[in-house]
Short mmCIF file of C-alpha atoms and ligand atoms in Angstrom, two decimals:
data_model
loop_
_atom_site.label_atom_id
_atom_site.label_comp_id
_atom_site.label_asym_id
_atom_site.label_seq_id
_atom_site.Cartn_x
_atom_site.Cartn_y
_atom_site.Cartn_z
CA MET A 238 -28.71 -0.03 4.90
CA ILE A 239 -29.50 1.26 1.46
CA GLY A 240 -27.69 -0.45 -1.38
CA GLU A 241 -24.03 -1.03 -0.58
CA LYS A 242 -23.58 1.59 2.07
CA LYS A 243 -24.88 2.11 5.57
CA SER A 244 -27.28 4.96 5.76
CA LEU A 245 -27.13 8.18 7.75
CA PHE A 246 -30.04 10.49 8.44
CA SER A 247 -30.10 13.91 9.98
CA GLY A 248 -32.92 16.38 10.35
CA MET A 249 -32.51 20.05 10.99
CA GLN A 250 -34.92 22.80 11.84
CA ALA A 251 -34.80 25.96 9.82
CA THR A 252 -35.76 28.04 12.82
CA GLY A 253 -32.99 30.14 14.35
CA ASN A 254 -29.68 30.93 12.74
CA LEU A 255 -26.92 28.37 12.61
CA THR A 256 -23.86 29.30 14.63
CA LEU A 257 -20.14 28.90 14.21
CA GLY A 258 -20.51 26.07 16.75
CA ASN A 259 -22.95 24.21 14.46
CA TYR A 260 -20.52 24.65 11.60
CA LEU A 261 -17.21 23.75 13.24
CA GLY A 262 -18.75 21.08 15.47
CA ALA A 263 -20.96 19.34 12.92
CA LEU A 264 -21.72 20.59 9.42
CA ARG A 265 -18.12 21.03 8.28
CA ASN A 266 -17.28 17.45 9.26
CA TRP A 267 -20.18 15.95 7.32
CA VAL A 268 -18.72 16.81 3.95
CA THR A 269 -16.81 13.54 3.58
CA LEU A 270 -19.35 11.26 5.25
CA ASN A 271 -20.93 10.33 1.93
CA GLU A 272 -17.88 8.20 1.19
CA GLU A 273 -18.89 5.86 3.97
CA TYR A 274 -22.65 6.44 4.23
CA GLU A 275 -25.65 7.08 2.07
CA CYS A 276 -26.49 10.47 3.59
CA PHE A 277 -29.89 12.12 3.95
CA TYR A 278 -30.14 15.67 5.29
CA CYS A 279 -33.71 16.73 5.74
CA VAL A 280 -34.98 20.23 6.44
CA VAL A 281 -37.75 19.30 8.86
CA ASP A 282 -40.34 21.96 8.10
CA GLU A 283 -43.15 19.75 9.43
CA HIS A 284 -41.53 19.75 12.84
CA SER A 285 -41.21 23.52 12.72
CA ILE A 286 -44.95 24.17 12.72
CA THR A 287 -45.34 22.56 16.16
CA ILE A 288 -44.46 26.12 17.19
CA ARG A 289 -46.35 28.94 15.46
CA GLN A 290 -44.39 30.27 12.48
CA ASP A 291 -44.68 33.17 10.11
CA PRO A 292 -45.23 31.34 6.78
CA ALA A 293 -43.08 33.65 4.67
CA VAL A 294 -40.24 33.53 7.18
CA LEU A 295 -40.38 29.74 7.48
CA ARG A 296 -40.27 29.31 3.71
CA LYS A 297 -37.34 31.67 3.41
CA ARG A 298 -35.38 30.09 6.21
CA ALA A 299 -35.95 26.58 4.93
CA ARG A 300 -34.48 27.55 1.59
CA ALA A 301 -31.61 29.40 3.25
CA LEU A 302 -30.74 26.34 5.30
CA LEU A 303 -30.83 24.03 2.32
CA THR A 304 -28.61 26.46 0.40
CA LEU A 305 -26.22 26.73 3.32
CA TYR A 306 -25.72 22.97 3.44
CA ILE A 307 -24.75 22.96 -0.19
CA ALA A 308 -22.53 26.02 0.25
CA ALA A 309 -20.81 24.23 3.15
CA GLY A 310 -19.72 21.56 0.73
CA LEU A 311 -22.36 18.86 0.95
CA ASP A 312 -22.49 17.79 -2.68
CA PRO A 313 -26.17 17.41 -3.61
CA GLU A 314 -25.27 14.73 -6.15
CA LYS A 315 -23.77 12.61 -3.40
CA ASN A 316 -25.99 13.62 -0.48
CA CYS A 317 -29.75 13.84 -0.45
CA ILE A 318 -30.75 17.27 0.84
CA TYR A 319 -34.50 17.85 0.80
CA TYR A 320 -37.60 19.24 2.49
CA GLN A 321 -39.60 16.94 4.75
CA SER A 322 -42.88 18.38 3.46
CA HIS A 323 -41.99 17.31 -0.09
CA VAL A 324 -42.00 13.66 0.90
CA SER A 325 -45.44 12.70 2.15
CA ALA A 326 -44.24 9.36 3.51
CA HIS A 327 -42.96 11.20 6.59
CA ALA A 328 -46.44 12.18 7.70
CA GLU A 329 -47.92 8.86 6.65
CA LEU A 330 -45.44 6.76 8.59
CA ALA A 331 -45.75 9.11 11.56
CA TRP A 332 -49.47 8.34 11.71
CA ILE A 333 -48.84 4.61 11.76
CA LEU A 334 -46.11 4.92 14.38
CA ASN A 335 -48.44 7.05 16.52
CA CYS A 336 -50.43 3.88 16.94
CA PHE A 337 -47.35 2.10 18.29
CA THR A 338 -46.31 4.79 20.75
CA TYR A 339 -47.64 5.18 24.26
CA MET A 340 -48.85 8.39 25.84
CA GLY A 341 -46.73 7.53 28.86
CA GLU A 342 -43.58 7.40 26.77
CA LEU A 343 -44.25 10.75 25.18
CA ASN A 344 -45.11 12.24 28.54
CA ARG A 345 -41.57 11.58 29.69
CA MET A 346 -39.95 13.63 26.91
CA THR A 347 -38.07 16.51 28.46
CA GLN A 348 -38.12 18.58 25.28
CA PHE A 349 -41.93 18.41 25.25
CA LYS A 350 -42.04 19.57 28.85
CA ASP A 351 -39.65 22.43 28.10
CA LYS A 352 -41.46 23.56 24.97
CA ALA A 353 -44.88 23.21 26.57
CA ALA A 354 -43.72 25.43 29.42
CA LYS A 355 -42.31 27.97 26.96
CA HIS A 356 -45.40 28.00 24.71
CA ALA A 357 -48.14 27.49 27.29
CA ASP A 358 -50.72 29.08 24.97
CA ASN A 359 -50.14 26.52 22.21
CA ILE A 360 -49.57 23.04 23.60
CA ASN A 361 -50.80 21.28 20.48
CA ALA A 362 -50.95 17.56 19.77
CA GLY A 363 -48.18 17.91 17.18
CA LEU A 364 -45.81 19.18 19.83
CA PHE A 365 -46.66 16.12 21.88
CA THR A 366 -46.12 13.63 19.06
CA TYR A 367 -43.06 15.47 17.68
CA PRO A 368 -40.78 12.53 18.59
CA VAL A 369 -42.98 10.14 16.60
CA LEU A 370 -42.53 12.22 13.44
CA MET A 371 -38.81 12.24 14.15
CA ALA A 372 -38.88 8.45 14.50
CA ALA A 373 -40.66 8.26 11.14
CA ASP A 374 -37.96 10.45 9.55
CA ILE A 375 -35.20 8.17 10.71
CA LEU A 376 -36.90 4.82 10.18
CA LEU A 377 -38.14 5.60 6.66
CA PHE A 378 -34.52 5.76 5.54
CA GLN A 379 -33.46 2.67 7.47
CA ALA A 380 -30.80 4.85 9.04
CA ASP A 381 -27.95 3.00 10.68
CA VAL A 382 -26.61 6.17 12.24
CA VAL A 383 -28.02 9.54 13.23
CA PRO A 384 -25.75 12.43 14.17
CA VAL A 385 -27.53 14.22 16.99
CA GLY A 386 -26.57 16.35 19.92
CA ILE A 387 -27.13 15.39 23.51
CA ASP A 388 -30.46 17.26 23.57
CA GLN A 389 -31.90 14.84 20.99
CA MET A 390 -30.68 11.61 22.60
CA GLN A 391 -34.00 10.97 24.31
CA HIS A 392 -35.76 11.24 20.96
CA LEU A 393 -33.33 8.79 19.42
CA GLU A 394 -33.98 6.41 22.30
CA ILE A 395 -37.74 6.50 21.77
CA THR A 396 -37.14 5.96 18.05
CA ARG A 397 -35.25 2.79 18.87
CA ASP A 398 -38.00 1.68 21.27
CA ILE A 399 -40.73 2.23 18.68
CA ALA A 400 -38.71 0.42 16.00
CA GLN A 401 -37.98 -2.51 18.27
CA ARG A 402 -41.63 -2.74 19.28
CA PHE A 403 -42.73 -2.72 15.66
CA ASN A 404 -40.11 -5.28 14.64
CA GLY A 405 -41.13 -7.43 17.61
CA ILE A 406 -44.65 -7.67 16.24
CA TYR A 407 -44.04 -7.77 12.47
CA GLY A 408 -40.50 -9.05 11.97
CA ASP A 409 -37.46 -7.14 10.79
CA VAL A 410 -38.94 -4.09 9.13
CA PHE A 411 -36.81 -1.28 10.54
CA THR A 412 -33.08 -0.86 11.02
CA ILE A 413 -32.44 0.06 14.65
CA PRO A 414 -30.56 3.37 14.48
CA GLU A 415 -27.56 4.29 16.57
CA VAL A 416 -26.25 7.70 17.46
CA TYR A 417 -23.44 8.70 15.11
CA LEU A 418 -20.23 8.83 17.05
CA GLY A 419 -17.79 9.40 14.23
CA LYS A 420 -15.30 12.17 14.02
CA VAL A 421 -16.80 15.10 15.86
CA GLY A 422 -15.50 18.57 15.43
CA ALA A 423 -14.58 21.13 18.00
CA LYS A 424 -17.03 21.86 20.77
CA ILE A 425 -17.50 25.61 20.72
CA MET A 426 -18.77 27.38 23.82
CA SER A 427 -20.69 30.61 24.32
CA LEU A 428 -18.56 33.75 24.05
CA GLN A 429 -20.39 35.24 27.00
CA ASP A 430 -20.51 32.19 29.26
CA PRO A 431 -17.79 29.73 28.23
CA THR A 432 -19.22 27.01 30.48
CA LYS A 433 -22.27 26.81 28.18
CA LYS A 434 -22.39 25.51 24.61
CA MET A 435 -22.70 28.12 21.86
CA SER A 436 -26.37 27.94 20.91
CA LYS A 437 -28.55 29.27 18.13
CA SER A 438 -31.29 29.98 20.66
CA ASP A 439 -29.16 32.01 23.07
CA GLU A 440 -30.98 35.22 23.97
CA ASN A 441 -27.73 37.15 24.17
CA ALA A 442 -26.74 37.83 20.55
CA ASN A 443 -23.13 38.46 21.63
CA ALA A 444 -22.85 34.91 22.92
CA SER A 445 -22.96 33.30 19.49
CA ILE A 446 -21.33 33.96 16.15
CA TYR A 447 -23.87 33.30 13.41
CA LEU A 448 -22.73 31.92 10.10
CA MET A 449 -24.13 34.92 8.29
CA ASP A 450 -22.56 37.53 10.61
CA ASP A 451 -20.56 40.09 8.63
CA PRO A 452 -16.86 40.62 9.43
CA ASP A 453 -17.45 43.67 11.64
CA THR A 454 -19.97 41.81 13.74
CA VAL A 455 -17.64 38.83 14.08
CA MET A 456 -14.76 41.06 15.21
CA ARG A 457 -16.97 42.93 17.67
CA LYS A 458 -18.30 39.73 19.23
CA CYS A 459 -14.79 38.30 19.55
CA LYS A 460 -13.52 41.49 21.18
CA ARG A 461 -16.33 41.32 23.72
CA ALA A 462 -15.77 37.65 24.51
CA VAL A 463 -15.57 36.92 28.23
CA THR A 464 -12.09 35.91 29.40
CA ASP A 465 -10.57 36.19 32.90
CA SER A 466 -8.08 38.24 34.90
CA GLU A 467 -5.19 35.78 34.73
CA ALA A 468 -3.50 37.69 31.92
CA GLN A 469 -1.85 34.63 30.42
CA ILE A 470 -2.76 32.63 27.37
CA LEU A 471 -2.72 28.98 28.34
CA TYR A 472 -4.88 26.12 27.15
CA ARG A 473 -6.43 24.78 30.33
CA ASP A 474 -9.79 24.17 32.00
CA GLU A 475 -9.15 26.82 34.66
CA GLN A 476 -9.45 29.46 31.92
CA PRO A 477 -12.57 28.40 30.02
CA GLY A 478 -12.95 31.68 28.12
CA VAL A 479 -9.39 31.70 26.82
CA LYS A 480 -9.55 27.97 26.14
CA ASN A 481 -12.68 28.47 24.04
CA LEU A 482 -11.02 31.25 22.05
CA LEU A 483 -8.04 28.99 21.41
CA ASP A 484 -10.39 26.17 20.37
CA ILE A 485 -12.08 28.46 17.87
CA TYR A 486 -8.72 29.67 16.60
CA CYS A 487 -7.43 26.11 16.17
CA ALA A 488 -10.62 24.91 14.49
CA CYS A 489 -10.45 27.80 12.05
CA THR A 490 -6.73 27.66 11.30
CA GLY A 491 -6.04 23.94 11.62
CA LYS A 492 -3.33 24.62 14.20
CA THR A 493 -2.92 22.56 17.36
CA ALA A 494 -3.47 24.01 20.84
CA ASP A 495 0.28 23.75 21.52
CA GLU A 496 1.12 25.70 18.41
CA ALA A 497 -1.44 28.37 19.26
CA VAL A 498 -0.22 28.74 22.83
CA LYS A 499 3.36 29.21 21.55
CA GLU A 500 2.19 31.72 19.00
CA PHE A 501 0.46 33.85 21.65
CA ASP A 502 3.20 33.52 24.26
CA GLY A 503 3.69 36.89 25.93
CA LYS A 504 0.78 38.49 24.07
CA GLY A 505 -2.34 40.04 25.54
CA TYR A 506 -5.99 39.02 25.37
CA GLY A 507 -6.69 41.89 22.96
CA GLU A 508 -4.30 40.42 20.42
CA LEU A 509 -5.69 36.94 20.90
CA LYS A 510 -9.24 38.17 20.29
CA MET A 511 -8.23 40.01 17.14
CA ALA A 512 -6.50 36.91 15.78
CA VAL A 513 -9.47 34.73 16.64
CA GLY A 514 -11.86 37.16 14.94
CA GLU A 515 -9.72 37.24 11.82
CA SER A 516 -9.48 33.45 11.69
CA VAL A 517 -13.27 33.19 11.96
CA VAL A 518 -13.80 35.75 9.20
CA ALA A 519 -11.38 33.80 7.01
CA VAL A 520 -13.59 30.72 7.41
CA LEU A 521 -16.98 32.42 7.16
CA LYS A 522 -16.29 34.79 4.28
CA PRO A 523 -15.89 32.07 1.60
CA LEU A 524 -18.94 30.28 2.97
CA GLN A 525 -21.02 33.46 2.78
CA ASP A 526 -19.77 34.21 -0.70
CA GLU A 527 -20.78 30.76 -1.83
CA VAL A 528 -24.24 31.18 -0.29
CA ALA A 529 -24.61 34.48 -2.15
CA ARG A 530 -23.51 32.86 -5.41
CA LEU A 531 -25.94 29.95 -5.00
CA GLU A 532 -28.81 32.22 -4.04
CA LYS A 533 -28.45 33.94 -7.39
CA ASP A 534 -28.63 30.62 -9.20
CA LYS A 535 -32.31 29.98 -8.58
CA ALA A 536 -32.67 27.35 -11.31
CA TYR A 537 -29.80 25.29 -9.91
CA ILE A 538 -31.19 25.22 -6.37
CA ASP A 539 -34.72 24.57 -7.65
CA ASN A 540 -33.43 21.62 -9.59
CA ILE A 541 -31.71 20.18 -6.53
CA ILE A 542 -34.88 20.61 -4.50
CA LYS A 543 -36.81 18.70 -7.11
CA THR A 544 -34.41 15.87 -7.89
CA ASN A 545 -33.35 15.26 -4.30
CA ALA A 546 -36.96 15.11 -3.14
CA GLU A 547 -37.62 12.54 -5.85
CA ARG A 548 -34.76 10.41 -4.64
CA ALA A 549 -35.86 10.74 -0.99
CA ASN A 550 -39.39 9.94 -2.03
CA TYR A 551 -38.29 6.77 -3.76
CA VAL A 552 -36.40 5.43 -0.74
CA ALA A 553 -39.05 6.50 1.77
CA THR A 554 -41.96 5.09 -0.17
CA LYS A 555 -40.27 1.71 -0.32
CA THR A 556 -40.20 1.50 3.47
CA LEU A 557 -43.69 2.94 3.80
CA ARG A 558 -45.22 0.34 1.47
CA LYS A 559 -43.58 -2.44 3.45
CA VAL A 560 -45.01 -1.04 6.69
CA GLN A 561 -48.48 -0.52 5.23
CA LYS A 562 -48.53 -4.11 4.12
CA LYS A 563 -47.39 -5.35 7.53
CA VAL A 564 -50.14 -3.53 9.41
CA GLY A 565 -52.82 -4.83 7.07
CA PHE A 566 -53.66 -2.04 4.65
CA PRO A 567 -55.11 -3.33 1.39
CA GLU A 568 -52.73 -3.79 -1.50
CA ARG A 569 -52.62 -1.18 -4.22
CA ILE A 570 -54.05 -2.31 -7.52
CA ARG A 571 -51.68 -1.45 -10.34
N1 LIG B 61 -35.59 17.23 16.51
C1 LIG B 61 -34.37 17.59 15.85
C2 LIG B 61 -33.85 18.90 16.41
O1 LIG B 61 -34.60 19.76 16.80
C3 LIG B 61 -34.54 17.72 14.37
C4 LIG B 61 -34.91 16.42 13.74
C5 LIG B 61 -36.10 16.10 13.20
C6 LIG B 61 -34.05 15.32 13.56
N2 LIG B 61 -36.06 14.85 12.69
C7 LIG B 61 -34.83 14.34 12.90
C8 LIG B 61 -32.71 15.06 13.89
C9 LIG B 61 -34.28 13.11 12.58
C10 LIG B 61 -32.18 13.82 13.55
C11 LIG B 61 -32.97 12.86 12.90
O2 LIG B 61 -32.68 19.10 16.42
#
């Protein structure tokens, strides 16, 4: 709780390109959350270097992500959108929390096991303590709710465990965060395997529509989407490919599944795919135009980066000072 409102924290990595699934399923629905919550959206560049990065690429992508959030409608006056590395309290609290986290707990993290297997030549200590930095992110802002996908649930659980352990020793220091279960958007599946979620890390580029895909690319990917041989456009689980296309169409047009099924009655898959592609372009084009406009306005974005980091820094430092005092660090002389 910060001030009057409950607080919401979300961290996002600037590695990989956001997909239509990220947008329709999450980002787009966050625009109005600031009415109910004090919202913090952090570009977690410190987490990104647990995997080796090209510095220039990381810097560019971090800025692109921050710009995209604003282009998507998150008002930077009402939401705090900032870089993790600009607020040193993240790293400082992470150190303290490291001392309240057990090796055994971290050893159970499935994401660590997956990433360690994938990057066997660079199993660094940061990769191992990644969840502790994530706990620090969340707890610094006394977040009541954290919107995360299923893949991050284990990290949210360990965050709660660490917070409860700390509170058990020192009293009520941290808010215990819950997963955000508010209005969730459409769940968009892969265009190539509609039983799998559309993912930014899919190796098959045709499986995902990226937010920055140009119209031709969007149309091509939609045309190549996997369907079935039933030759009928119905909204049902037995036809996951067609169902996914209808979900995308509905999410982009605001129509209901019933309306869409009526509209495509008697039509072929080719027509459906064209219509889906066009509906996606109609959503992405204004977003891309807004990104392009903002990218040109360097001073405006720079100012947001500065002022939002200041605000994040203020809130985070307040929690950090409390924690430092609790664990016995000497008081600052002012
Ligand atoms: N680990 C998250 C991911 O890869 C990103 C993240 C970092 C995060 N810190 C966070 C998400 C805090 C929510 C809250 O998706």
